[in-house]
Short mmCIF file of C-alpha atoms and ligand atoms in Angstrom, two decimals:
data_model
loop_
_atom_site.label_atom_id
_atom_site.label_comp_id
_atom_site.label_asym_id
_atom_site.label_seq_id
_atom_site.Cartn_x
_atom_site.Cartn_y
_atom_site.Cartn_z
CA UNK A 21 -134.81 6.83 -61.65
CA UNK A 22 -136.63 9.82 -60.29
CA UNK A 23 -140.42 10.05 -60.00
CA UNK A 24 -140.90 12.39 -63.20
CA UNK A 25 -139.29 9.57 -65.34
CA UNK A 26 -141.04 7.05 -63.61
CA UNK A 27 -144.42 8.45 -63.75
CA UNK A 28 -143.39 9.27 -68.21
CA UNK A 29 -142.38 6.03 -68.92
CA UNK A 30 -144.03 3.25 -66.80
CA UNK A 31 -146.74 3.41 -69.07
CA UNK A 32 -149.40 2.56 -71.44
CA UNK A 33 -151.50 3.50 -68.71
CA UNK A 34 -151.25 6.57 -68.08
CA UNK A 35 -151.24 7.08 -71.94
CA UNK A 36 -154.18 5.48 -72.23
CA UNK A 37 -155.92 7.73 -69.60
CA UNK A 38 -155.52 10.53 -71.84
CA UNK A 39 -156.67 10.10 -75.20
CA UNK A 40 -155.31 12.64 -77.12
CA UNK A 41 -152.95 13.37 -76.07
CA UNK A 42 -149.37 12.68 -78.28
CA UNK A 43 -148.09 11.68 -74.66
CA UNK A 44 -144.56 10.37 -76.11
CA UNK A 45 -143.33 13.96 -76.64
CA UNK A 46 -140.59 15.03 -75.88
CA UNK A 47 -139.33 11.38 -75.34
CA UNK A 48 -136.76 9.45 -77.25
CA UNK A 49 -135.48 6.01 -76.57
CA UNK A 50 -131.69 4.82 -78.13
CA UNK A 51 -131.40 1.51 -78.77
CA UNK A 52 -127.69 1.42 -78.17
CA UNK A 53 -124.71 -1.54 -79.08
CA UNK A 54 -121.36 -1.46 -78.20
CA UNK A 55 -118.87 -2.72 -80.61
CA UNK A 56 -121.42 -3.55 -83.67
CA UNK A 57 -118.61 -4.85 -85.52
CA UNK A 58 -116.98 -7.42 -83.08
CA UNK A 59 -113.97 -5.53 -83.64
CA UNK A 60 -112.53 -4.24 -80.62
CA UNK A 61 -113.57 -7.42 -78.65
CA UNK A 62 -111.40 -8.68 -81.16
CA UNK A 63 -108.84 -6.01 -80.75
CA UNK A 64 -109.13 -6.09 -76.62
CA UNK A 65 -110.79 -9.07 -75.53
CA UNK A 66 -114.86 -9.25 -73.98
CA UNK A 67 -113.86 -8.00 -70.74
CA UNK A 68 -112.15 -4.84 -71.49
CA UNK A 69 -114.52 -4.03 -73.97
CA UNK A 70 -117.55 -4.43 -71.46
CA UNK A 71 -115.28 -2.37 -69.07
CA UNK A 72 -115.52 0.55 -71.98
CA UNK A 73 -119.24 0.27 -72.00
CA UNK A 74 -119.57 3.05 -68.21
CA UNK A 75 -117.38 5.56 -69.89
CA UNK A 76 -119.24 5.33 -73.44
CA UNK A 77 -122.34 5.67 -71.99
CA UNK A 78 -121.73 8.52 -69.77
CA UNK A 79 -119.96 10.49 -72.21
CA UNK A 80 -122.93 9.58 -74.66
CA UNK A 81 -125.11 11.25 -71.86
CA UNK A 82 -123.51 13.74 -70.72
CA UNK A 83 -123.14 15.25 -74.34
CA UNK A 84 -126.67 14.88 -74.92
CA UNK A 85 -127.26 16.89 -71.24
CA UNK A 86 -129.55 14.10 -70.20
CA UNK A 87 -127.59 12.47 -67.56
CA UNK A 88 -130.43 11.65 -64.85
CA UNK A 89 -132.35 9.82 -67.80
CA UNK A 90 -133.41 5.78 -67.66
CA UNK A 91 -130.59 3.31 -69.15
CA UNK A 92 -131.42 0.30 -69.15
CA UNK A 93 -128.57 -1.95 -69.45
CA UNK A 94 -126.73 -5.51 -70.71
CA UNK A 95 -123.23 -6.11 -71.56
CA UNK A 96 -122.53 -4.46 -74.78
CA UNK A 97 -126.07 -2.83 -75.10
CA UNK A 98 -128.30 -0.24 -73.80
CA UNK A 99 -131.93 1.40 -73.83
CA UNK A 100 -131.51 4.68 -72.67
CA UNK A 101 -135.11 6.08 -72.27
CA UNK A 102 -135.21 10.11 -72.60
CA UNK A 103 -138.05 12.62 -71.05
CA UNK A 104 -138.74 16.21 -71.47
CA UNK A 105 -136.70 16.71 -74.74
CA UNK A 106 -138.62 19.87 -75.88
CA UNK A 107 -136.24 20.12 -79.01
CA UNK A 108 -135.79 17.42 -80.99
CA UNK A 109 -134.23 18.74 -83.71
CA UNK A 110 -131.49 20.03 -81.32
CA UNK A 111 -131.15 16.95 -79.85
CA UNK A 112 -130.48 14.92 -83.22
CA UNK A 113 -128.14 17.88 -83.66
CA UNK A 114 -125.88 16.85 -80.26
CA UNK A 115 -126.27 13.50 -80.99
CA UNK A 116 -124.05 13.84 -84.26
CA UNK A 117 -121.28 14.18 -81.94
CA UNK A 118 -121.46 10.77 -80.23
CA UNK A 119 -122.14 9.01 -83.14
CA UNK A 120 -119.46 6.01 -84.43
CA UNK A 121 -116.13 5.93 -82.34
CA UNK A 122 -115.33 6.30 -78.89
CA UNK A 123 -111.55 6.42 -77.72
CA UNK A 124 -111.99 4.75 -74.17
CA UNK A 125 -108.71 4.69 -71.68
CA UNK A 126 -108.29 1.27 -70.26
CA UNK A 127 -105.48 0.48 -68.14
CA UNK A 128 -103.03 2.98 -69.73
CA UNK A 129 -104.12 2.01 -72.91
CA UNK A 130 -106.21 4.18 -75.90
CA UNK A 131 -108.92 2.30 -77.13
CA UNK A 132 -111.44 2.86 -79.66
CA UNK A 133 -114.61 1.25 -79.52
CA UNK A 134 -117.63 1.79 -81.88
CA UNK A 135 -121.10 2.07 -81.31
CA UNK A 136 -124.11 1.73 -83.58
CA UNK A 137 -127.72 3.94 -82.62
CA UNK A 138 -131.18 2.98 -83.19
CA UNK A 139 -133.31 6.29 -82.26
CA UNK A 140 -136.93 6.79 -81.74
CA UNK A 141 -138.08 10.44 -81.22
CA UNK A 142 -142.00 10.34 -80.05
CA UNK A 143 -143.09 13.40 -81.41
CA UNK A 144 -141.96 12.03 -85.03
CA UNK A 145 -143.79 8.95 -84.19
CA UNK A 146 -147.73 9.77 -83.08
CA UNK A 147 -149.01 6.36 -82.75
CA UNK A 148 -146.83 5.31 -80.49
CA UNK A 149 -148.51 5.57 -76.72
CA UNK A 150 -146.20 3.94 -74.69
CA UNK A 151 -142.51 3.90 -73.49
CA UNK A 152 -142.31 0.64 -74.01
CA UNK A 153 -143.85 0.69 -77.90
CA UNK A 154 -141.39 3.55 -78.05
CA UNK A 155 -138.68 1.15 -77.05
CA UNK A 156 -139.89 -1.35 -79.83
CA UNK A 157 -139.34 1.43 -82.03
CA UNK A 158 -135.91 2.44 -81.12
CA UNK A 159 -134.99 -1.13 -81.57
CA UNK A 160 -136.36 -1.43 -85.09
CA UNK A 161 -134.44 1.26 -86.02
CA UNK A 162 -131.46 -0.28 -84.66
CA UNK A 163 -132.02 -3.44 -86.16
CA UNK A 164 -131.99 -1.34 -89.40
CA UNK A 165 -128.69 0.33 -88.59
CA UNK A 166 -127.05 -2.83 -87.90
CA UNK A 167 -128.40 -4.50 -91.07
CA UNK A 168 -127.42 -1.28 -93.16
CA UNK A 169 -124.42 -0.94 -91.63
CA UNK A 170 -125.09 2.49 -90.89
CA UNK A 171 -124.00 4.14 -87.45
CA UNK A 172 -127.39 5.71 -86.30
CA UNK A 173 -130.84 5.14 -87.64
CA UNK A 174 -133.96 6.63 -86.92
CA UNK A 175 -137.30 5.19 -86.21
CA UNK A 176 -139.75 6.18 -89.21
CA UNK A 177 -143.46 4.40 -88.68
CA UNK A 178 -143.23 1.76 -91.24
CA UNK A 179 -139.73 0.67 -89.75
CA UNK A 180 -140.98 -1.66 -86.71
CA UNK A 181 -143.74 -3.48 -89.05
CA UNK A 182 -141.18 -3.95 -91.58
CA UNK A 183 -138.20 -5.11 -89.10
CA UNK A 184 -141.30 -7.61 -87.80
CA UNK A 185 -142.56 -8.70 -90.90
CA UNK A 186 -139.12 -10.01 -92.07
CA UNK A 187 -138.86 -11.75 -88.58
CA UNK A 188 -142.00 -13.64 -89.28
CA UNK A 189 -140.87 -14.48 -92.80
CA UNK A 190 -137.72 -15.80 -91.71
CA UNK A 191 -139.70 -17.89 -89.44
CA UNK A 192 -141.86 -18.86 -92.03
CA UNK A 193 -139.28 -20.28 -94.36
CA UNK A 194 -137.32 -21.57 -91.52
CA UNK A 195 -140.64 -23.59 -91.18
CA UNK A 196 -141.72 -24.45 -94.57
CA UNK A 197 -140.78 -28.00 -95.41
CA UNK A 198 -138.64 -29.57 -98.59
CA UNK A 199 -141.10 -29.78 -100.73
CA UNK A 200 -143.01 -26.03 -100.07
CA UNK A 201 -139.91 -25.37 -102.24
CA UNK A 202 -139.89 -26.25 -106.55
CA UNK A 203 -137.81 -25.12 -108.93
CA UNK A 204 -139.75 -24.00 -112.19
CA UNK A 205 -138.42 -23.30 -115.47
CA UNK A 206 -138.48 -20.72 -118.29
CA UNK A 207 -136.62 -21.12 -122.00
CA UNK A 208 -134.37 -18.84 -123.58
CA UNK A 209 -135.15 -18.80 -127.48
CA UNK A 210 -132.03 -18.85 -130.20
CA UNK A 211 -133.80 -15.49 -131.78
CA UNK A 212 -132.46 -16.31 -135.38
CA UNK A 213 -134.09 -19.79 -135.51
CA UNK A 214 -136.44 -20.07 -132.63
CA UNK A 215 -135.16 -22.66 -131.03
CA UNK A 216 -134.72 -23.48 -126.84
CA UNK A 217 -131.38 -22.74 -126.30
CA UNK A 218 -132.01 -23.80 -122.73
CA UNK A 219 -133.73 -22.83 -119.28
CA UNK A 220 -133.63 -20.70 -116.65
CA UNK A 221 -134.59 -22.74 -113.36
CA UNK A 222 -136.28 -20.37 -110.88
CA UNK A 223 -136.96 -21.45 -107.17
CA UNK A 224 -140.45 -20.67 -106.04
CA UNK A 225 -142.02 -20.85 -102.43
CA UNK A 226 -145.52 -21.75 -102.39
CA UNK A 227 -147.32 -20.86 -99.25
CA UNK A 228 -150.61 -20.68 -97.58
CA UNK A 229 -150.76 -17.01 -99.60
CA UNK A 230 -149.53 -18.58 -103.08
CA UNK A 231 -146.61 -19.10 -104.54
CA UNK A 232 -144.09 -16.54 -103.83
CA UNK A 233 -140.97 -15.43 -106.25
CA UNK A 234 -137.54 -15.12 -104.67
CA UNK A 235 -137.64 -11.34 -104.80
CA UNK A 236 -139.95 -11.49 -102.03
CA UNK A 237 -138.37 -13.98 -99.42
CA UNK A 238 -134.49 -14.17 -101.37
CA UNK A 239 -133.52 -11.38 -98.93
CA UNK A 240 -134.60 -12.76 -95.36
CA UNK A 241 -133.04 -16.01 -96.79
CA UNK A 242 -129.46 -14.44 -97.50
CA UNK A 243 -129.38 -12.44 -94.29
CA UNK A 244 -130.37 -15.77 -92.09
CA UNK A 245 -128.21 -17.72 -94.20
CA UNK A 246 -130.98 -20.19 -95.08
CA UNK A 247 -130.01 -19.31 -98.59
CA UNK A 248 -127.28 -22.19 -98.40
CA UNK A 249 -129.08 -24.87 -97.83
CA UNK A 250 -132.16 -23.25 -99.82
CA UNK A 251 -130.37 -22.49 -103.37
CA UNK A 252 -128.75 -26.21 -102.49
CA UNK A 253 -131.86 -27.84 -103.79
CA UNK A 254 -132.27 -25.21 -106.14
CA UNK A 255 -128.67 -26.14 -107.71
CA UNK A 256 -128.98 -30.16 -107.20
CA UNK A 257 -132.76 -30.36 -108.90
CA UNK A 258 -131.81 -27.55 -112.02
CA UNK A 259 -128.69 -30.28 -113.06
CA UNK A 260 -130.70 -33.45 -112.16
CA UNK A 261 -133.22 -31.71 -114.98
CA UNK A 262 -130.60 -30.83 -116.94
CA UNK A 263 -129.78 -34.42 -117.36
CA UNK A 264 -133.19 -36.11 -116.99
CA UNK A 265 -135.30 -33.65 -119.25
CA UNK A 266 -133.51 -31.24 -120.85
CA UNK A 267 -130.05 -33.25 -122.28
CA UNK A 268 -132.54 -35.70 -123.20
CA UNK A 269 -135.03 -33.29 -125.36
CA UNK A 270 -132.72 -30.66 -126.67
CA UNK A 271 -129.01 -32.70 -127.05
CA UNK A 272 -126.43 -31.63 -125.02
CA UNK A 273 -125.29 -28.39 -126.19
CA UNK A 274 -128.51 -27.29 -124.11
CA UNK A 275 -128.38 -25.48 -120.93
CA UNK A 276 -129.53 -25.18 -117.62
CA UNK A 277 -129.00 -21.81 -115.74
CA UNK A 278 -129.09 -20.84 -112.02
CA UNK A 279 -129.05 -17.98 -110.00
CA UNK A 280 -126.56 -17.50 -107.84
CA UNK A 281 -126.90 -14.73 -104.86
CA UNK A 282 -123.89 -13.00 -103.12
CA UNK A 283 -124.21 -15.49 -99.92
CA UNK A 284 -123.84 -18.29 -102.42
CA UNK A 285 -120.78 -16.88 -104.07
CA UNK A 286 -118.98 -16.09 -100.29
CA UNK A 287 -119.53 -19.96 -100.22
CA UNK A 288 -116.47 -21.40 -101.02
CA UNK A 289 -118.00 -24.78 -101.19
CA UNK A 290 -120.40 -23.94 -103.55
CA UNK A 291 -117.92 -24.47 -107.15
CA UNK A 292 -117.06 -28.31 -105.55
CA UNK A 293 -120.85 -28.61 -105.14
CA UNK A 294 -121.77 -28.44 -108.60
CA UNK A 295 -118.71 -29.80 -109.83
CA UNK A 296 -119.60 -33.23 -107.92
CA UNK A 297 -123.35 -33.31 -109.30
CA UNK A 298 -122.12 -32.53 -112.41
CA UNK A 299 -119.83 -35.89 -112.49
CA UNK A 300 -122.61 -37.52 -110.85
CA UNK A 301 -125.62 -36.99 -113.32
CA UNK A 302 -122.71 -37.37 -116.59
CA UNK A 303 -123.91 -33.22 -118.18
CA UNK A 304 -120.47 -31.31 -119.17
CA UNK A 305 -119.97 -28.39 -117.01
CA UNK A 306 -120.73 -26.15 -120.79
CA UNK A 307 -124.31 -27.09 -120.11
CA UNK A 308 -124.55 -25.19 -116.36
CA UNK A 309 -124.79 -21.12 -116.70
CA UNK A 310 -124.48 -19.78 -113.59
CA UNK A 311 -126.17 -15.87 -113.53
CA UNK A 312 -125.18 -13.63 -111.02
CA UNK A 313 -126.03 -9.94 -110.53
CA UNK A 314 -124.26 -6.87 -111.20
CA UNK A 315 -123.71 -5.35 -107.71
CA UNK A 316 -121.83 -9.22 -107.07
CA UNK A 317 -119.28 -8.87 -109.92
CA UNK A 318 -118.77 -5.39 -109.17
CA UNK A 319 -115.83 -5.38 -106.69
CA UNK A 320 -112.87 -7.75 -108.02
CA UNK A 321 -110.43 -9.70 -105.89
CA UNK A 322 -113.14 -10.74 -103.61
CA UNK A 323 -114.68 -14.32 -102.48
CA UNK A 324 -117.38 -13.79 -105.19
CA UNK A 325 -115.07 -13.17 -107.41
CA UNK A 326 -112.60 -15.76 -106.79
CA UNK A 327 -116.15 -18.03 -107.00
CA UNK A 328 -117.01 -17.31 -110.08
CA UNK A 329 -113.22 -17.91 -111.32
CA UNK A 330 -113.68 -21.04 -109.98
CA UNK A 331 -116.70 -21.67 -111.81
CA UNK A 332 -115.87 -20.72 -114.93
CA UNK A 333 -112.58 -22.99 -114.38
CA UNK A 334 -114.76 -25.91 -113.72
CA UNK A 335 -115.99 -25.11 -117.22
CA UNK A 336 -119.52 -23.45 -116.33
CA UNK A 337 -120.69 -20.66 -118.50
CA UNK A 338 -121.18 -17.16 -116.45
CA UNK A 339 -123.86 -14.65 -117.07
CA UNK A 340 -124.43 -11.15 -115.34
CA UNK A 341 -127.95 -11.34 -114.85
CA UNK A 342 -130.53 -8.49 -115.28
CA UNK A 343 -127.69 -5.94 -116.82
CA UNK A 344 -128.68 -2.33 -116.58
CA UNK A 345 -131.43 -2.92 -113.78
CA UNK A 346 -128.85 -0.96 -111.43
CA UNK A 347 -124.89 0.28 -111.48
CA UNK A 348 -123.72 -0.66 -114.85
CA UNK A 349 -120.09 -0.98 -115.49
CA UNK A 350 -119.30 -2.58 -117.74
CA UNK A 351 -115.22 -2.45 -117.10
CA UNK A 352 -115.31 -5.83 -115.12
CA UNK A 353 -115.73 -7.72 -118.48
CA UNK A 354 -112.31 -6.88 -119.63
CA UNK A 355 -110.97 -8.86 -115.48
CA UNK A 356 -113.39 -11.38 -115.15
CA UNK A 357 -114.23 -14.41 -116.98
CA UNK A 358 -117.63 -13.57 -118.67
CA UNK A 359 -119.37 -15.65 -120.90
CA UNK A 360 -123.03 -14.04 -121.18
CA UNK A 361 -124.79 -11.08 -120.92
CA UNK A 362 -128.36 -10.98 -119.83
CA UNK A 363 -130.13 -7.47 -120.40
CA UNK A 364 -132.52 -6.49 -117.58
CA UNK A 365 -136.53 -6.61 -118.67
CA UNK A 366 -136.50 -2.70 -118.04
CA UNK A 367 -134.26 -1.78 -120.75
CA UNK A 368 -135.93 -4.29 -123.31
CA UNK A 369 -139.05 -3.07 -122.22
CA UNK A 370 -138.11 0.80 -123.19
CA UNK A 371 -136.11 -0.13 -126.16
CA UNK A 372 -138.56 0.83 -128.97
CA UNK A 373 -140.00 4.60 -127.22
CA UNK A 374 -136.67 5.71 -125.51
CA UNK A 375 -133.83 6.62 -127.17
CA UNK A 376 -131.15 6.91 -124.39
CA UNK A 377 -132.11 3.25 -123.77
CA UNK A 378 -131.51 1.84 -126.85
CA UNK A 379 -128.02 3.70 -127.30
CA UNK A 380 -127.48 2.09 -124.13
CA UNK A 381 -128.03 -1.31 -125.20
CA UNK A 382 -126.27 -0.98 -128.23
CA UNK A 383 -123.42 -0.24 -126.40
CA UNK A 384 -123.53 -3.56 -124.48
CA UNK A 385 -124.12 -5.32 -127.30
CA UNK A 386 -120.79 -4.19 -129.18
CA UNK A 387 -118.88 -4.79 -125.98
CA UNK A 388 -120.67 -8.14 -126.11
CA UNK A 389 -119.32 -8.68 -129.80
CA UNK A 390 -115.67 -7.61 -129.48
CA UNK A 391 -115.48 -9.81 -126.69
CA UNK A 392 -117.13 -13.07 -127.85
CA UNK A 393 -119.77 -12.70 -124.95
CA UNK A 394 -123.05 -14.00 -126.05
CA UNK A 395 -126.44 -11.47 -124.96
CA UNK A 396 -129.53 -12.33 -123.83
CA UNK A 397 -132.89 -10.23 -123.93
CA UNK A 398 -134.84 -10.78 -121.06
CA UNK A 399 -138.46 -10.05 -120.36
CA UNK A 400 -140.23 -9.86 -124.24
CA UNK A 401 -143.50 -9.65 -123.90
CA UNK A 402 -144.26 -9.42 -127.27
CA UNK A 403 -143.63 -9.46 -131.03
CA UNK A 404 -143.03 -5.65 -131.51
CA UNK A 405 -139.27 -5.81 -130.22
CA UNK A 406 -138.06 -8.92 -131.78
CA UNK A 407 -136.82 -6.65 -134.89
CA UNK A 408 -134.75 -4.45 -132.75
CA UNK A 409 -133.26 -7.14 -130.76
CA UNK A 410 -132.07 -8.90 -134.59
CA UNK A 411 -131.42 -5.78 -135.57
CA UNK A 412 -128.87 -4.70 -131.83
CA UNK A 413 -127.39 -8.73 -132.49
CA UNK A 414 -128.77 -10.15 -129.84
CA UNK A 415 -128.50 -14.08 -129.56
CA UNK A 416 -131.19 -15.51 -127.60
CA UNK A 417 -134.38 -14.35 -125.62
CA UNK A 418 -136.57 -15.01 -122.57
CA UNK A 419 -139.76 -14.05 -121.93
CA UNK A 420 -143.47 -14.52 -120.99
CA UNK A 421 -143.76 -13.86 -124.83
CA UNK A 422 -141.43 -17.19 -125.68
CA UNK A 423 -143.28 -19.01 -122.51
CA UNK A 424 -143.45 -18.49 -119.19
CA UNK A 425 -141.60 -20.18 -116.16
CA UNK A 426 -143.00 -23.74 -116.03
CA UNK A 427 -143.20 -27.13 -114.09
CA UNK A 428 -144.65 -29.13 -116.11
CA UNK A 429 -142.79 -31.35 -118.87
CA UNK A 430 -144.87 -29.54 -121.95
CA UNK A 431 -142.18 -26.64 -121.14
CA UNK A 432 -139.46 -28.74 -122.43
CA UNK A 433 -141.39 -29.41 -125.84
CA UNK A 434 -138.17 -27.96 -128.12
CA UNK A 435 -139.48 -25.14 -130.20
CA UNK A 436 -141.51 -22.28 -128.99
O1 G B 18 -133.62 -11.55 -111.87
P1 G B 18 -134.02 -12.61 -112.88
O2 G B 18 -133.85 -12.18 -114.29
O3 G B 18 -133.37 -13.95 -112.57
O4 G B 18 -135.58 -12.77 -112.62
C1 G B 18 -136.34 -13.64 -113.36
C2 G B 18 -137.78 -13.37 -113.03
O5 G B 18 -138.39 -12.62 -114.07
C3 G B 18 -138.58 -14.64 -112.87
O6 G B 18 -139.18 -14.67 -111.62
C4 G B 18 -139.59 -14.60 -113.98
O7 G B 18 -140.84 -15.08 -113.54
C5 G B 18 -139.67 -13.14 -114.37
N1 G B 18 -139.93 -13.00 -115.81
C6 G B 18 -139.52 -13.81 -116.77
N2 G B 18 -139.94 -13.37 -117.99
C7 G B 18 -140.66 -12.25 -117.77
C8 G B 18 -141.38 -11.34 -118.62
O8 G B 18 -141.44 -11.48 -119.84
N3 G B 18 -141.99 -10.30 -118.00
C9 G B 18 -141.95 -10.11 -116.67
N4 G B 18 -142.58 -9.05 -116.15
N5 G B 18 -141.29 -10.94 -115.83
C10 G B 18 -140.65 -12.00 -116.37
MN1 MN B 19 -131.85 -14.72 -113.69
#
């Protein structure tokens, strides 16, 4: 390390001295990893791969013409701390080329290893005073790469608070106890009678800041695979409802449904799971809907979608929950075994004003009728819709309109 670098990166201090200043230009830190994908260890073995790692890393910095610059270094993964960049747009530019693959010889042999980039360019970031917040940075960014899949990130200024904040929530709900965890539930109305049909169970997470819906934590739970154990209880205390309350109150052509994420559905234990609390609580298999999304359904001959054949072999009812919220298409109806149609709260909501919308929905509802797949309308708020959902042929509702999702019994009172 020569004095120059020294004297640029060793510190807050020197930052600090001159306030001001954006010291941090002209620096960028890479958060570098070799072999993101586990691949070529696979491919090579640890050793050989780790052996790659000098000749990667030079020809990295060679191409980027900062060969003299700070790496800091581990097995498969490096820091490499740049000074003095006085064009960082040209820089970004050379680093296209070292993106992804490297072909590496090792003893005779071509290899190719990958690499994954996390980059944090200092004059794009002004806060940041120090090397070693610039560091932080660069590893956010890789953190998001990694997650994303993608081969190079870069470091925007949300992107270390948000890498941190889903740290501490994974902590959080690695934390929480059993019971900071309830299931609620919400009916679905029969629209031509008014009836409960059946609920939706919904897990909820209440905490010191409230209670807090799954769209907020679901993610952090599915990418530390606390999901598992998580929608476990979810599943378990939706059937032992099922047969305690709702059987019970509604007769047993009445429902319980759960949502199931994509972790849940790569969980090949998951169909003998509720096929054993199903036996063990006496419902019929009819009475469990299992919803899953779109984006889940959407790629055939995969674990999810052996799951679901599973499920739907075990007898349980499958629904594609909120239907239109993203990539709708609609082909995988005619391969997969699809029982119900739920349409997302954003199309119901826009049905009456916007015409495109309700051609849209009309269109899922004849698919729905040619092929014997009950619909669902999800999110009614009010009255004003209900003649346009008779009217499209819809079967059954949901919404704060028909009552909101509840925990206490006076939800399962039989008519709304
Ligand atoms: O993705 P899914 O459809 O499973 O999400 C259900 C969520 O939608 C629940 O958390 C529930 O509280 C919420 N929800 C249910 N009914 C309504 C409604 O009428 N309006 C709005 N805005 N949200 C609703
Ligand atoms: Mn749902």
């Amino acid at each position: 390390m020569n004095a120059t670098v020294r004297g640029m990166f060793d510190g807050a201090a020197s930052a600090q001295g001159h306030a001001g200043l954006a010291t941090m230009d002209g620096a960028v830190a890479i958060a570098v990893v070799l072999d993101p994908s586990h691949r070529a260890t696979t491919a090579y073995g640890h050793d050989r791969v780790v052996q790659a790692g000098a000749p990667v890393l030079r020809e990295i910095l060679e191409h980027l013409g900062h060969l003299d610059d700070v790496v800091v270094r581990s097995d498969l993964g490096w820091l490499i701390r740049i000074s003095g960049e006085s064009d960082p747009a040209r820089f970004v530019y050379r680093l296209r080329d070292v993106l992804g693959p490297h072909l590496i010889e090792l003893d005779g042999e071509t290899c190719v290893v990958e690499t994954s980039m996390g980059v944090a360019i200092g004059s794009d970031l002004p806060s940041v005073s120090s090397a070693v917040e610039l560091d932080r940075y660069a590893d956010a960014a890789l953190a998001t790469a990694l997650q994303c899949r993608f081969r190079v990130t870069y470091a925007d200024a949300r992107m270390r608070d948000s890498v941190v904040g889903a740290v501490d929530l994974a902590r959080r709900l690695k934390q929480s106890a059993d019971s900071d965890f309830f299931v609620m539930y919400q009916p679905l109305v029969r629209l031509a009678d008014r009836h409960i049909a059946g609920y939706e169970s919904l897990l909820r997470w209440r905490t010191q800041d409230g209670i807090v819906t799954p769209d907020r934590f679901m993610s952090v739970a599915e990418s530390t695979s606390m999901i598992v154990p998580l929608g476990r209880r979810t599943i378990s205390q939706a059937i032992a409802t099922l047969a305690t309350r709702i059987s019970p109150g509604l007769g047993t052509e009445a429902f319980v449904s759960i949502n199931l994420s994509d972790q849940q559905l790569f969980d090949t234990t998951v169909t003998d799971y509720i096929g054993r609390l199903v036996a063990e609580y006496g419902v019929a298999p009819q009475q469990i809907w299992v919803e899953v999304r779109e984006n889940e359904m959407i790629q055939l001959d995969t674990l999810a979608s052996r799951t679901i054949e599973r499920l739907h072999e075990l007898g349980c009812r499958i629904c594609i929950d909120d239907l239109g919220s993203g990539f709708s298409a609609l082909s995988y109806v005619r391969d997969l075994p699809i029982d119900v149609l739920k349409v997302d709260r954003s199309l119901i909501g826009r049905l009456i004003d916007n015409g495109p919308d309700r051609a849209l929905v009309r269109a899922i509802c004849e698919v729905a009728r040619a092929t014997g797949i009950v619909t669902v309308a999800e999110g009614i708020e009010d009255a004003d819709v209900l003649p346009h959902l008779t009217d499209l042929g819809f079967d059954l509702g949901q919404g704060y309109f028909f009552g909101r999702p509840g925990s206490s019994p006076d939800v399962f009172g039989g008519v709304a």
